[in-house]
Amino acid sequence: EAQVTQNPRYLITVTGKKLTVTCSQNMNHEYMSWYRQDPGLGLRQIYYSMNVEVTDKGDVPEGYKVSRKEKRNFPLILESPSPNQTSLYFCASSTIQGFYNSPLHFGNGTRLTVT
Amino acid sequence: QQQVKQSPQSLIVQKGGISIINCAYENTAFDYFPWYQQFPGKGPALLIAIRPDVSEKKEGRFTISFNKSAKQFSLHIMDSQPGDSATYFCAASTRGSTLGRLYFGRGTQLTVWP
């Protein structure tokens, strides 16, 4: 089954404790992206990657890091989480041919709480 | 700066009624306008999309109306059903130098009551 898998689904942590949210896709997609969803603010893009070793900032990259060492994986790293990063996070993927030809496929989300 | 403005934030419709969600944009380089549907506990999924060379696209009970001159587009859900209760996001993208960015509206929470 074609899917984007995020882990964990739920995570509670404390301020300053480094964490990584993993994302993996099995569709051989070149494009991967991270979004955060907050009430009233919709989906805001954090980082995206057009291919292996190619990443770029979205609208809200501060406090986050990403890496794309393999095509299928795109982990999101919070090196020193703060309470304002409490949010629902989504990973998504698509082909490089553009959204015309391939919709964005989303994972089921990771709900992060930073106390 | 919000690239796509969506309204209303929430919408309550009676079963069988018409649900209408509106979006507006400023960037004339946008040339792809999808709508995503999100159920609780799930990620958003593509519902329907339109390109600016047509003014309307219909798929079953869902219709996108597109007004290029006004830079507005809307989602119409005919004969709304309780199973349509979800959050809807409009979005916009280009195929040019900003390929890789899909800009989302803030979402509309639709509730259809029996």
Short mmCIF file of N, CA and C in Angstrom, two decimals, chain B residues 37-109:
data_model
loop_
_atom_site.label_atom_id
_atom_site.label_comp_id
_atom_site.label_asym_id
_atom_site.label_seq_id
_atom_site.Cartn_x
_atom_site.Cartn_y
_atom_site.Cartn_z
N GLN B 37 -9.17 17.60 1.81
CA GLN B 37 -10.17 17.25 2.82
C GLN B 37 -9.45 16.49 3.93
N GLN B 38 -9.75 16.86 5.17
CA GLN B 38 -9.09 16.22 6.30
C GLN B 38 -10.11 15.77 7.33
N PHE B 39 -10.09 14.47 7.64
CA PHE B 39 -10.93 13.91 8.70
C PHE B 39 -10.12 13.85 9.98
N PRO B 40 -10.81 13.88 11.13
CA PRO B 40 -10.08 13.84 12.42
C PRO B 40 -9.15 12.64 12.52
N GLY B 41 -7.92 12.90 12.96
CA GLY B 41 -6.95 11.84 13.14
C GLY B 41 -6.24 11.41 11.86
N LYS B 42 -6.54 12.09 10.76
CA LYS B 42 -5.94 11.73 9.48
C LYS B 42 -5.22 12.92 8.87
N GLY B 43 -4.34 12.63 7.91
CA GLY B 43 -3.75 13.70 7.15
C GLY B 43 -4.69 14.17 6.05
N PRO B 44 -4.47 15.38 5.56
CA PRO B 44 -5.30 15.87 4.45
C PRO B 44 -5.12 14.98 3.22
N ALA B 45 -6.15 14.92 2.40
CA ALA B 45 -6.11 14.15 1.15
C ALA B 45 -6.75 14.97 0.05
N LEU B 46 -6.18 14.87 -1.14
CA LEU B 46 -6.71 15.64 -2.27
C LEU B 46 -8.15 15.27 -2.55
N LEU B 47 -8.98 16.30 -2.67
CA LEU B 47 -10.40 16.11 -2.97
C LEU B 47 -10.69 16.40 -4.44
N ILE B 48 -10.27 17.57 -4.88
CA ILE B 48 -10.52 18.00 -6.25
C ILE B 48 -9.58 19.16 -6.54
N ALA B 49 -9.22 19.34 -7.82
CA ALA B 49 -8.30 20.42 -8.17
C ALA B 49 -8.68 21.02 -9.51
N ILE B 50 -8.24 22.25 -9.74
CA ILE B 50 -8.57 22.94 -10.98
C ILE B 50 -7.37 23.74 -11.46
N ARG B 51 -7.26 23.90 -12.78
CA ARG B 51 -6.29 24.81 -13.37
C ARG B 51 -7.03 26.03 -13.88
N PRO B 52 -6.36 27.16 -14.05
CA PRO B 52 -7.07 28.40 -14.38
C PRO B 52 -7.57 28.50 -15.81
N ASP B 53 -7.35 27.46 -16.62
CA ASP B 53 -7.86 27.52 -17.99
C ASP B 53 -9.33 27.10 -18.09
N VAL B 54 -9.91 26.68 -16.96
CA VAL B 54 -11.34 26.36 -16.93
C VAL B 54 -11.98 27.12 -15.78
N SER B 55 -13.27 27.35 -15.88
CA SER B 55 -13.96 28.14 -14.85
C SER B 55 -14.68 27.26 -13.84
N GLU B 56 -14.82 25.98 -14.17
CA GLU B 56 -15.53 25.10 -13.25
C GLU B 56 -15.08 23.67 -13.47
N LYS B 57 -15.02 22.93 -12.36
CA LYS B 57 -14.74 21.51 -12.44
C LYS B 57 -15.63 20.79 -11.45
N LYS B 58 -16.26 19.73 -11.92
CA LYS B 58 -17.22 19.02 -11.08
C LYS B 58 -16.83 17.57 -10.96
N GLU B 59 -16.88 17.06 -9.74
CA GLU B 59 -16.66 15.63 -9.50
C GLU B 59 -17.70 15.18 -8.48
N GLY B 60 -18.71 14.53 -8.98
CA GLY B 60 -19.79 14.08 -8.11
C GLY B 60 -20.51 15.27 -7.49
N ARG B 61 -20.58 15.31 -6.17
CA ARG B 61 -21.27 16.40 -5.48
C ARG B 61 -20.36 17.61 -5.24
N PHE B 62 -19.10 17.49 -5.62
CA PHE B 62 -18.13 18.54 -5.35
C PHE B 62 -17.80 19.32 -6.63
N THR B 63 -17.85 20.64 -6.52
CA THR B 63 -17.59 21.51 -7.66
C THR B 63 -16.65 22.63 -7.23
N ILE B 64 -15.63 22.87 -8.07
CA ILE B 64 -14.80 24.07 -7.88
C ILE B 64 -15.26 25.09 -8.92
N SER B 65 -15.51 26.31 -8.45
CA SER B 65 -15.76 27.43 -9.35
C SER B 65 -14.56 28.35 -9.28
N PHE B 66 -14.09 28.77 -10.45
CA PHE B 66 -12.85 29.56 -10.51
C PHE B 66 -13.11 30.86 -11.26
N ASN B 67 -12.74 31.98 -10.66
CA ASN B 67 -12.90 33.29 -11.27
C ASN B 67 -11.52 33.93 -11.36
N LYS B 68 -10.92 33.82 -12.55
CA LYS B 68 -9.54 34.28 -12.72
C LYS B 68 -9.41 35.79 -12.55
N SER B 69 -10.36 36.53 -13.06
CA SER B 69 -10.25 37.99 -13.00
C SER B 69 -10.38 38.49 -11.56
N ALA B 70 -11.19 37.82 -10.78
CA ALA B 70 -11.37 38.22 -9.39
C ALA B 70 -10.34 37.57 -8.48
N LYS B 71 -9.57 36.63 -9.02
CA LYS B 71 -8.59 35.87 -8.24
C LYS B 71 -9.24 35.20 -7.05
N GLN B 72 -10.32 34.50 -7.36
CA GLN B 72 -11.07 33.80 -6.32
C GLN B 72 -11.47 32.41 -6.84
N PHE B 73 -11.57 31.49 -5.92
CA PHE B 73 -12.11 30.18 -6.27
C PHE B 73 -12.86 29.63 -5.07
N SER B 74 -13.81 28.77 -5.33
CA SER B 74 -14.65 28.29 -4.25
C SER B 74 -14.99 26.81 -4.44
N LEU B 75 -15.29 26.18 -3.34
CA LEU B 75 -15.72 24.79 -3.32
C LEU B 75 -17.20 24.75 -2.96
N HIS B 76 -17.97 24.06 -3.77
CA HIS B 76 -19.39 23.87 -3.51
C HIS B 76 -19.62 22.38 -3.26
N ILE B 77 -20.28 22.07 -2.16
CA ILE B 77 -20.66 20.69 -1.88
C ILE B 77 -22.17 20.62 -1.94
N MET B 78 -22.67 19.96 -2.95
CA MET B 78 -24.12 19.82 -3.11
C MET B 78 -24.63 18.67 -2.27
N ASP B 79 -25.89 18.76 -1.86
CA ASP B 79 -26.51 17.68 -1.09
C ASP B 79 -25.56 17.22 0.03
N SER B 80 -25.15 18.16 0.85
CA SER B 80 -24.17 17.86 1.90
C SER B 80 -24.66 16.75 2.81
N GLN B 81 -23.72 15.87 3.18
CA GLN B 81 -24.02 14.71 4.02
C GLN B 81 -23.20 14.75 5.30
N PRO B 82 -23.68 14.11 6.36
CA PRO B 82 -22.89 14.08 7.61
C PRO B 82 -21.48 13.54 7.39
N GLY B 83 -21.31 12.62 6.45
CA GLY B 83 -19.98 12.10 6.15
C GLY B 83 -19.04 13.11 5.51
N ASP B 84 -19.60 14.26 5.10
CA ASP B 84 -18.76 15.33 4.56
C ASP B 84 -18.15 16.20 5.66
N SER B 85 -18.59 15.98 6.90
CA SER B 85 -18.05 16.75 8.02
C SER B 85 -16.55 16.51 8.13
N ALA B 86 -15.80 17.57 7.97
CA ALA B 86 -14.34 17.47 7.90
C ALA B 86 -13.79 18.89 7.86
N THR B 87 -12.48 18.99 7.82
CA THR B 87 -11.83 20.28 7.60
C THR B 87 -11.38 20.34 6.15
N TYR B 88 -11.67 21.44 5.50
CA TYR B 88 -11.32 21.62 4.10
C TYR B 88 -10.29 22.73 3.95
N PHE B 89 -9.27 22.44 3.16
CA PHE B 89 -8.22 23.41 2.88
C PHE B 89 -8.16 23.70 1.39
N CYS B 90 -8.18 24.98 1.04
CA CYS B 90 -7.84 25.33 -0.32
C CYS B 90 -6.33 25.56 -0.38
N ALA B 91 -5.78 25.52 -1.57
CA ALA B 91 -4.34 25.70 -1.74
C ALA B 91 -4.06 26.24 -3.13
N ALA B 92 -2.82 26.69 -3.32
CA ALA B 92 -2.41 27.21 -4.62
C ALA B 92 -0.92 26.96 -4.80
N SER B 93 -0.55 26.78 -6.08
CA SER B 93 0.84 26.51 -6.38
C SER B 93 1.19 27.03 -7.76
N THR B 94 2.48 27.14 -8.03
CA THR B 94 2.95 27.51 -9.36
C THR B 94 3.85 26.40 -9.90
N ARG B 95 4.16 26.47 -11.16
CA ARG B 95 5.07 25.49 -11.75
C ARG B 95 6.41 26.14 -12.09
N GLY B 96 6.58 27.37 -11.74
CA GLY B 96 7.80 28.06 -12.10
C GLY B 96 8.91 27.89 -11.08
N SER B 97 9.59 28.97 -10.78
CA SER B 97 10.75 28.88 -9.90
C SER B 97 10.37 28.49 -8.49
N THR B 98 9.12 28.62 -8.16
CA THR B 98 8.71 28.26 -6.80
C THR B 98 8.11 26.87 -6.75
N LEU B 99 8.37 26.07 -7.77
CA LEU B 99 7.92 24.67 -7.72
C LEU B 99 8.41 24.06 -6.43
N GLY B 100 7.52 23.44 -5.74
CA GLY B 100 7.87 22.87 -4.45
C GLY B 100 7.11 23.53 -3.32
N ARG B 101 6.42 24.60 -3.62
CA ARG B 101 5.64 25.25 -2.60
C ARG B 101 4.15 25.12 -2.92
N LEU B 102 3.42 24.59 -1.98
CA LEU B 102 1.97 24.52 -2.07
C LEU B 102 1.46 25.33 -0.89
N TYR B 103 0.82 26.44 -1.17
CA TYR B 103 0.38 27.35 -0.13
C TYR B 103 -1.06 27.03 0.25
N PHE B 104 -1.28 26.79 1.55
CA PHE B 104 -2.61 26.42 2.02
C PHE B 104 -3.32 27.59 2.67
N GLY B 105 -4.65 27.58 2.54
CA GLY B 105 -5.47 28.47 3.32
C GLY B 105 -5.55 27.96 4.75
N ARG B 106 -6.26 28.70 5.61
CA ARG B 106 -6.28 28.36 7.03
C ARG B 106 -7.29 27.29 7.39
N GLY B 107 -8.08 26.88 6.42
CA GLY B 107 -8.98 25.77 6.68
C GLY B 107 -10.37 26.19 7.07
N THR B 108 -11.35 25.35 6.73
CA THR B 108 -12.74 25.54 7.12
C THR B 108 -13.24 24.24 7.73
N GLN B 109 -13.73 24.34 8.95
CA GLN B 109 -14.29 23.17 9.60
C GLN B 109 -15.77 23.09 9.27
#
